[in-house]
Amino acid sequence: MTIVKILGNIVILLSIIIGCIGRFQPHLFFKLPNGFILWALTGHPLPPFIIPGPFKEGNVDWLNDGDLIVTAAPKSGTTWMLFCSHQIRVKGDDEKFPYADVSLNTPWPELIQTPGDTWEIQREKYNTTVLADGTLFKNYWDHPEYPFRIFKSHNLPKGFGSLIGSDNPPKKVKFIAMARPALDQIASFIPFFVGKTDEFRKTWGGFPPVSIGTNAREQAKTVFSRTKPGNKWFDMTLPYVKSWWEVKDEDNVLLLHYSDAVKDLDGTVKKIADFLDVELSPEHHAKVVDRCSYKYMKGKQHLFEYQMPLNREFDGKRIVKSGSMIRKGTNGDGKVFFTDEEIAEFNKREEDFYGEDIDILDWHRHGSMK
Ligand SMILES: *[C@@H]1O[C@H](CO)[C@@H](O)[C@H](O)[C@H]1NC(C)=O
């Protein structure tokens, strides 16, 4: 055999092996450096750690009436609202109900924590996992004295099927959605991508790749183009807002705006508490508002770095690099990152997308309080 033939056979053999792994054990790819590429090439979705199971039609028996799903747009106040609704449900009582980590008290069911796990496996672990310190995971997210449980998501309404706005929902759960001025949101994708720990990326075969640009300008360019219509991240921006806007008057939906919450935290806490049917005395209200403040959360950053308690090998590690989660708590980031041309192009993108609907365009840009 000539060398070319031998090489040819090796290539064929390799692709057969890769095809088989891709078919039967695709999570093995994550053991390789940049293995996420083989994962994607063999037809599996990115990001690899998100699965659509938990809120799927016919699959929601594990939910309880009264559960809250915080489903803010990515980089639009999700962690903030998770923590704040937790403070509301426990009326600021950290002693009895310690908030150990955002993944413990207010977990994200759609985030698979161990490569290869399905929702069925992970779901079992929600009930049974004992943490390294001997405490039961279930006690953090499903404490018997909580008035309701809280879960994270980023879905658009279509990801929740008939849980929203039907006369006969399979479970009576509530939704808090949150939007943010889109340029600020998009600017915030940068620290989000470069802010994942190496340990997390190693768990997922190098995903997400850190190479979104070597300097701030290049990174801004990358996130700007990836959020264009027709691109993968587009859905998380304008379509997210439009589709939640369409269901905002449903009884079980509360649509908030990040800018309003920054300007009026006091009123926002009141609104959320009312929506959740929690009565806060003036003292409790003041305590909760303090807890939900940027200043308080900034001082507790280590609670917001996202552990993966269901993955033994990830013990003591975090998804998010220290300091990259609770960042500034202000409005107007986007203007700093993007060029005047990009901002103009973006404004047009918004206007084209919302069309005649001036109300929603105005609301998305500024919130209700100018
Ligand atoms: C945990 O166990 C209870 C009782 O068996 C069950 O009703 C519930 O659905 C389980 N939770 C999850 C997340 O599987």
Short mmCIF file of N, CA and C and ligand atoms in Angstrom, two decimals, residues 61-62 119 123-124 126-127 138 141, ligand 1:
data_model
loop_
_atom_site.label_atom_id
_atom_site.label_comp_id
_atom_site.label_asym_id
_atom_site.label_seq_id
_atom_site.Cartn_x
_atom_site.Cartn_y
_atom_site.Cartn_z
N ASP A 61 -44.59 17.80 35.24
CA ASP A 61 -45.14 17.27 36.49
C ASP A 61 -44.30 17.65 37.70
N TRP A 62 -43.01 17.93 37.49
CA TRP A 62 -42.12 18.26 38.61
C TRP A 62 -42.35 19.68 39.12
N TRP A 119 -32.20 15.39 31.31
CA TRP A 119 -33.05 16.03 32.31
C TRP A 119 -33.56 14.98 33.31
N ARG A 123 -32.83 15.62 37.09
CA ARG A 123 -34.01 15.83 37.90
C ARG A 123 -33.97 15.00 39.18
N GLU A 124 -33.57 13.76 39.01
CA GLU A 124 -33.39 12.86 40.15
C GLU A 124 -32.36 13.45 41.13
N TYR A 126 -31.65 16.51 41.60
CA TYR A 126 -32.21 17.67 42.33
C TYR A 126 -32.76 17.23 43.68
N ASN A 127 -33.33 16.06 43.71
CA ASN A 127 -33.94 15.57 44.95
C ASN A 127 -32.96 14.88 45.89
N LYS A 138 -31.57 19.79 48.03
CA LYS A 138 -33.00 20.07 47.99
C LYS A 138 -33.45 21.14 48.99
N TRP A 141 -33.19 24.75 47.36
CA TRP A 141 -34.11 25.20 46.31
C TRP A 141 -35.57 24.84 46.62
C1 LIG B 1 -38.72 14.99 43.93
O1 LIG B 1 -39.46 13.98 44.57
C2 LIG B 1 -40.85 14.29 44.70
C3 LIG B 1 -41.46 13.21 45.57
O2 LIG B 1 -41.22 11.94 45.00
C4 LIG B 1 -41.48 14.39 43.34
O3 LIG B 1 -42.86 14.69 43.45
C5 LIG B 1 -40.79 15.51 42.57
O4 LIG B 1 -41.28 15.61 41.27
C6 LIG B 1 -39.28 15.26 42.54
N1 LIG B 1 -38.63 16.43 41.99
C7 LIG B 1 -37.92 16.39 40.89
C8 LIG B 1 -37.25 17.65 40.48
O5 LIG B 1 -37.82 15.38 40.24
#
